[in-house]
JSON list of C-alpha atoms in Angstrom, two decimals:
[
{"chain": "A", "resi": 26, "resn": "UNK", "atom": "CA", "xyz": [0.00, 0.00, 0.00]},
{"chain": "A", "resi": 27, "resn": "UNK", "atom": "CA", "xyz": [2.68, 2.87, 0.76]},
{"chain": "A", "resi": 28, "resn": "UNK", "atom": "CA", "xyz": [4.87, 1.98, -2.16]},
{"chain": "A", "resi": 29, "resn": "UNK", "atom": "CA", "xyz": [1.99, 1.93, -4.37]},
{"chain": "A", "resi": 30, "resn": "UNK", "atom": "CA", "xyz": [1.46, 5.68, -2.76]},
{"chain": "A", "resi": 31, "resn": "UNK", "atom": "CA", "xyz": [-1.91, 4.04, -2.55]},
{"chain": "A", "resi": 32, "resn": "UNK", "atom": "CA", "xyz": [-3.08, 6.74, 0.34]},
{"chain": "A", "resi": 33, "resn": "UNK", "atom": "CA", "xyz": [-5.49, 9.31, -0.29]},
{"chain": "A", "resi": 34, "resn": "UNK", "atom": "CA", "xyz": [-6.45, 12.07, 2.38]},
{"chain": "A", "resi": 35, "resn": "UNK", "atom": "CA", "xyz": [-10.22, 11.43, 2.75]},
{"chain": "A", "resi": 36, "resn": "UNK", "atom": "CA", "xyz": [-12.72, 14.23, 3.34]},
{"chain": "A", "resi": 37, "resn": "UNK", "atom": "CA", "xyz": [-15.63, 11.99, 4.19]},
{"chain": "A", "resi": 38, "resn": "UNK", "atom": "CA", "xyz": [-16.40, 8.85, 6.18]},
{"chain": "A", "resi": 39, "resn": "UNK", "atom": "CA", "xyz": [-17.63, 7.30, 9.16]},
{"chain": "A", "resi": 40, "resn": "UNK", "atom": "CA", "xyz": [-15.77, 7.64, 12.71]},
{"chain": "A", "resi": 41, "resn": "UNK", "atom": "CA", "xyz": [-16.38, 5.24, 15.59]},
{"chain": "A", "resi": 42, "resn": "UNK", "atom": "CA", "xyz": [-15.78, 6.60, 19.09]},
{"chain": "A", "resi": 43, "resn": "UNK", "atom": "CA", "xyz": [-15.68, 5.42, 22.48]},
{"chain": "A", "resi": 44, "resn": "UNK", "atom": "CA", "xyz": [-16.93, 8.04, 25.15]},
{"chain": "A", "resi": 45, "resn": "UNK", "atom": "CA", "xyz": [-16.55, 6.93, 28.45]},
{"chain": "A", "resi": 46, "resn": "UNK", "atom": "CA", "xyz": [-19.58, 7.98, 29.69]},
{"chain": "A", "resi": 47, "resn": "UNK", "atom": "CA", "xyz": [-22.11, 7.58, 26.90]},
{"chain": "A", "resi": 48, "resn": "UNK", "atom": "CA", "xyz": [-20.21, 4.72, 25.19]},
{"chain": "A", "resi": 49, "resn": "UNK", "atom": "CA", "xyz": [-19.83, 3.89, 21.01]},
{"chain": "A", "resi": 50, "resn": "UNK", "atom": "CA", "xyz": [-20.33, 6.52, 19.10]},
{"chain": "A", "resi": 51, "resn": "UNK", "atom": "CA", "xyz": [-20.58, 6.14, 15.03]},
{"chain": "A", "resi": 52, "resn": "UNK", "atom": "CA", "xyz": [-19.91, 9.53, 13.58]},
{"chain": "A", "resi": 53, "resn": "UNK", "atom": "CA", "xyz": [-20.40, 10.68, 9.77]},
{"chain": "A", "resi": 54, "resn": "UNK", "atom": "CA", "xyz": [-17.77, 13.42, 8.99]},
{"chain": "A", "resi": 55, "resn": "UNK", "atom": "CA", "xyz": [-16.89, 15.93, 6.46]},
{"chain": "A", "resi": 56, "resn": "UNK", "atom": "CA", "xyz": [-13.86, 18.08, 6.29]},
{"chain": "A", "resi": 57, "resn": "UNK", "atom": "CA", "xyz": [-13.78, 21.38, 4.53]},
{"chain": "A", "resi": 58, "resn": "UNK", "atom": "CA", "xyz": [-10.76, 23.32, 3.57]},
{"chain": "A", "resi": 59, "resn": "UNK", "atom": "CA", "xyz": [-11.44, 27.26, 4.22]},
{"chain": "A", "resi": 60, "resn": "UNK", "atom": "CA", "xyz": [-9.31, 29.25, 2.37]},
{"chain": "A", "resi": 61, "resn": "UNK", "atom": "CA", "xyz": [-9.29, 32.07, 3.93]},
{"chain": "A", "resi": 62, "resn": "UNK", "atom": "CA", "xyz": [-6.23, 33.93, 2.34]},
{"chain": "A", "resi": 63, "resn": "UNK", "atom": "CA", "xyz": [-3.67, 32.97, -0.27]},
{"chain": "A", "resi": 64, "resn": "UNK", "atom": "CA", "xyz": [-1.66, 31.37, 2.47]},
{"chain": "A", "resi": 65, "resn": "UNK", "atom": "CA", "xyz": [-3.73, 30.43, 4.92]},
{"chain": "A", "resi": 66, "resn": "UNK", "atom": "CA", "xyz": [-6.24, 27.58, 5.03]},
{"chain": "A", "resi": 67, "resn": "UNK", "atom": "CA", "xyz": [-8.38, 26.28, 8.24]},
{"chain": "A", "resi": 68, "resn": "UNK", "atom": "CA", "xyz": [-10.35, 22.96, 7.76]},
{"chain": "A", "resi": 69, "resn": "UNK", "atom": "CA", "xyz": [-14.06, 22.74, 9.26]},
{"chain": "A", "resi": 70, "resn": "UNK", "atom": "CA", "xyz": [-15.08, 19.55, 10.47]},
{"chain": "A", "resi": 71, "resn": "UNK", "atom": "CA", "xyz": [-18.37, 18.40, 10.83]},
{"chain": "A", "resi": 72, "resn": "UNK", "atom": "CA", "xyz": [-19.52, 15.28, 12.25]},
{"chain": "A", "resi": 73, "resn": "UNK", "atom": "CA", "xyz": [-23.49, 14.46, 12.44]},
{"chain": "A", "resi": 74, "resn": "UNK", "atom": "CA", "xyz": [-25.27, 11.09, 13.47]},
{"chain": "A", "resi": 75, "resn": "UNK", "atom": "CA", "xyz": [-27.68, 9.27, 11.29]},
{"chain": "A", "resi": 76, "resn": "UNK", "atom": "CA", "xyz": [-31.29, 10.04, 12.51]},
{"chain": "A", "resi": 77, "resn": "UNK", "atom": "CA", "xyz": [-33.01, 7.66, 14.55]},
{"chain": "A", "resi": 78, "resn": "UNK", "atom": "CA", "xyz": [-29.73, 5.71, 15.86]},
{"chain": "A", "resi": 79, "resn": "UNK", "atom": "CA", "xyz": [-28.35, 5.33, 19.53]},
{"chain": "A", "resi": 80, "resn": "UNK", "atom": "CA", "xyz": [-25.34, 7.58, 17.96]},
{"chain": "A", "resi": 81, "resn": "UNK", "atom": "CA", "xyz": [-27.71, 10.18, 17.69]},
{"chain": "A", "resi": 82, "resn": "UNK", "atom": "CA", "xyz": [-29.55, 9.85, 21.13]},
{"chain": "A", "resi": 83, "resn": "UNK", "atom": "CA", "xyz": [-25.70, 9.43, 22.59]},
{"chain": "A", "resi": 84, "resn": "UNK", "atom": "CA", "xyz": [-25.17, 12.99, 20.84]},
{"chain": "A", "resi": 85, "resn": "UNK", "atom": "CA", "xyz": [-27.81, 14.74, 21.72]},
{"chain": "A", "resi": 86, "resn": "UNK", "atom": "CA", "xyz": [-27.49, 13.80, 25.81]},
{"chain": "A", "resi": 87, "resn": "UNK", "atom": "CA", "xyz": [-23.59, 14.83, 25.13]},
{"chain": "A", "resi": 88, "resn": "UNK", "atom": "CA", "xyz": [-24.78, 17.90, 23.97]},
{"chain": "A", "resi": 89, "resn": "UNK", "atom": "CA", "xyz": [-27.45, 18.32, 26.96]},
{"chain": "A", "resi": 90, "resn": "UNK", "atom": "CA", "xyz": [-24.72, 17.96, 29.48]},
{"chain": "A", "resi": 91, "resn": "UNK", "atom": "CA", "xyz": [-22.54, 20.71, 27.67]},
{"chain": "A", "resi": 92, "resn": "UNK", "atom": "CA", "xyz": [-25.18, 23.08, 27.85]},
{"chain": "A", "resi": 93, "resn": "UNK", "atom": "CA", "xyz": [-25.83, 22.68, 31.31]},
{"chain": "A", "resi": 94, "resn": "UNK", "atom": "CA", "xyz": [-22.21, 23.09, 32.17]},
{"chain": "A", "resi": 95, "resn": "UNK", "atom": "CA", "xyz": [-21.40, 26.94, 32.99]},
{"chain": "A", "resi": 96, "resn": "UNK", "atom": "CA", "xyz": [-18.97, 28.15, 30.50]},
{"chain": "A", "resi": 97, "resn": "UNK", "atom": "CA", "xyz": [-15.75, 29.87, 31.95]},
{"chain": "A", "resi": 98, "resn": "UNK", "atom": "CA", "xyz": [-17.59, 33.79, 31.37]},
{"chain": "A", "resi": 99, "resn": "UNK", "atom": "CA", "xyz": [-19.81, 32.61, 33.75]},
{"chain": "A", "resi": 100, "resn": "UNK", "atom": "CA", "xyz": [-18.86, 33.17, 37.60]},
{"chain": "A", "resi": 101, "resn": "UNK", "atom": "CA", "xyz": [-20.15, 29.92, 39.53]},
{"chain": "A", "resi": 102, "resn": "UNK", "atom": "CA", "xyz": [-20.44, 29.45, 43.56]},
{"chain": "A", "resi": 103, "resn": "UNK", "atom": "CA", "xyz": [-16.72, 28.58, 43.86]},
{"chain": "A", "resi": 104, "resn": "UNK", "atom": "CA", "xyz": [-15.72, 31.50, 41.53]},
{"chain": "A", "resi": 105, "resn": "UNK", "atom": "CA", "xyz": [-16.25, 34.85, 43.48]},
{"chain": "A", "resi": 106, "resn": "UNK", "atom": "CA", "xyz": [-15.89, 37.71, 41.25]},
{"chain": "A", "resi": 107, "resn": "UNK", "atom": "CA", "xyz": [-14.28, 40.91, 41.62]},
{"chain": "A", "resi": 108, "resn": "UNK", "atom": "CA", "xyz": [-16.25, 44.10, 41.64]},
{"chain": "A", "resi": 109, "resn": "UNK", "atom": "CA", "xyz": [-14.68, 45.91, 38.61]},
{"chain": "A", "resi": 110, "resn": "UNK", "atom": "CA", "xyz": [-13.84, 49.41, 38.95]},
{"chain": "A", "resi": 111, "resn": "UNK", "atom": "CA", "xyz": [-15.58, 52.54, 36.85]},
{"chain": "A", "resi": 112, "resn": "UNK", "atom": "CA", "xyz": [-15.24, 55.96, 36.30]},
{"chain": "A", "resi": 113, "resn": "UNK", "atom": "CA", "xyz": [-17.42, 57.45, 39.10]},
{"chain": "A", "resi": 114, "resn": "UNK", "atom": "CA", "xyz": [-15.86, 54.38, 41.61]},
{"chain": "A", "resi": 115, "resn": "UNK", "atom": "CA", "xyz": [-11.95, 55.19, 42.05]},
{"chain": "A", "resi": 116, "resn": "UNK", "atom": "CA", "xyz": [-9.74, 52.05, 42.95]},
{"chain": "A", "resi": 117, "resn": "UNK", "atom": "CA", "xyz": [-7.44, 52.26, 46.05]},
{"chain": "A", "resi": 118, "resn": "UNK", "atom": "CA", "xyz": [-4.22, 51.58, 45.97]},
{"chain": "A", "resi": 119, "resn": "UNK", "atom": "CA", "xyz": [-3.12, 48.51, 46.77]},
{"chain": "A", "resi": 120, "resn": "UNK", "atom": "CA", "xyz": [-1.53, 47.80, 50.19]},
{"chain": "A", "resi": 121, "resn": "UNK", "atom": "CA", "xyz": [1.84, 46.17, 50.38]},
{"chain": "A", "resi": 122, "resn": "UNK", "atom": "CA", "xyz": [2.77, 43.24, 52.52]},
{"chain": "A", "resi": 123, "resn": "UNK", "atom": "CA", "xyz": [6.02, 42.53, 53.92]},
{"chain": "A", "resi": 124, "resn": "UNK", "atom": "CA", "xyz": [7.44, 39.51, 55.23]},
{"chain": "A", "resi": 125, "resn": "UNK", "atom": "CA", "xyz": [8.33, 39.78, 58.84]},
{"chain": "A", "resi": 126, "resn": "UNK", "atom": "CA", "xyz": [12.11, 38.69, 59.03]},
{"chain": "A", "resi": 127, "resn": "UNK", "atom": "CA", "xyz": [13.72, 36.64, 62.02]},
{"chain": "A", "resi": 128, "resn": "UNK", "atom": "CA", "xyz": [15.84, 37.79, 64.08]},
{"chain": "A", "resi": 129, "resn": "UNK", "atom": "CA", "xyz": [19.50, 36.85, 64.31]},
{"chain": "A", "resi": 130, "resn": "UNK", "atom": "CA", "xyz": [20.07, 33.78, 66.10]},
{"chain": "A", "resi": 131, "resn": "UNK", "atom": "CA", "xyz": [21.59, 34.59, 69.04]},
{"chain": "A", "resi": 132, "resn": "UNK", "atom": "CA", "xyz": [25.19, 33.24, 69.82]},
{"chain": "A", "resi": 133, "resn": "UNK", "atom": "CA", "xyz": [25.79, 31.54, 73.32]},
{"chain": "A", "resi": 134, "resn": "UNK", "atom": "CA", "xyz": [29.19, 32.09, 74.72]},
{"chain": "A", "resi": 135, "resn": "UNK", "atom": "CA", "xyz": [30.91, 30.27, 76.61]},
{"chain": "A", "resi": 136, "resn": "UNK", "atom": "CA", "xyz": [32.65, 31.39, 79.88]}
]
């Protein structure tokens, strides 16, 4: 097969996945190229389940969870946030702490 250069980049199939929490997972894909200068090019993936299958009922309860989830821009009960300053509230400085250092050990002499 590779010395026949018999390998072709495919831009459509069918993936099978393994989640570990909603198990197999049979996934159609397509892969777009996007050019989106004369340099540049970003693919687009897109994978979809066939109607009707327990791929697509796996999918959509994926997809429930991930909405449900609070996205990082969203502050949650473990994430105070920080009042953020405006115009008509000025900010105070910023105190500075300093270490306390120890004091020099203390030499015993002998008499």
């Amino acid at each position: 097969m590779w010395a026949a250069h018999d390998v072709r980049i495919r831009h459509e199939s069918v993936k099978r996945l393994r989640h570990p929490e909603v198990g197999g997972l049979e996934l159609a894909y397509r892969a777009l190229d996007l050019p989106l200068s004369p340099r540049v090019v970003h693919d687009l993936t897109l994978y979809t389940a066939e109607p009707g299958t327990a791929s697509e009922d796996r999918l959509r309860l994926l997809a429930s969870w991930a909405a449900t989830q609070p996205t990082p821009a969203e502050p949650t009960a473990t994430q105070p946030t920080a009042p953020v300053p405006t115009a008509t509230q000025p900010t105070a400085p910023v105190p500075t702490v300093t270490q306390p250092t120890a004091p020099e050990p203390t030499r015993r002499r002998d008499r």
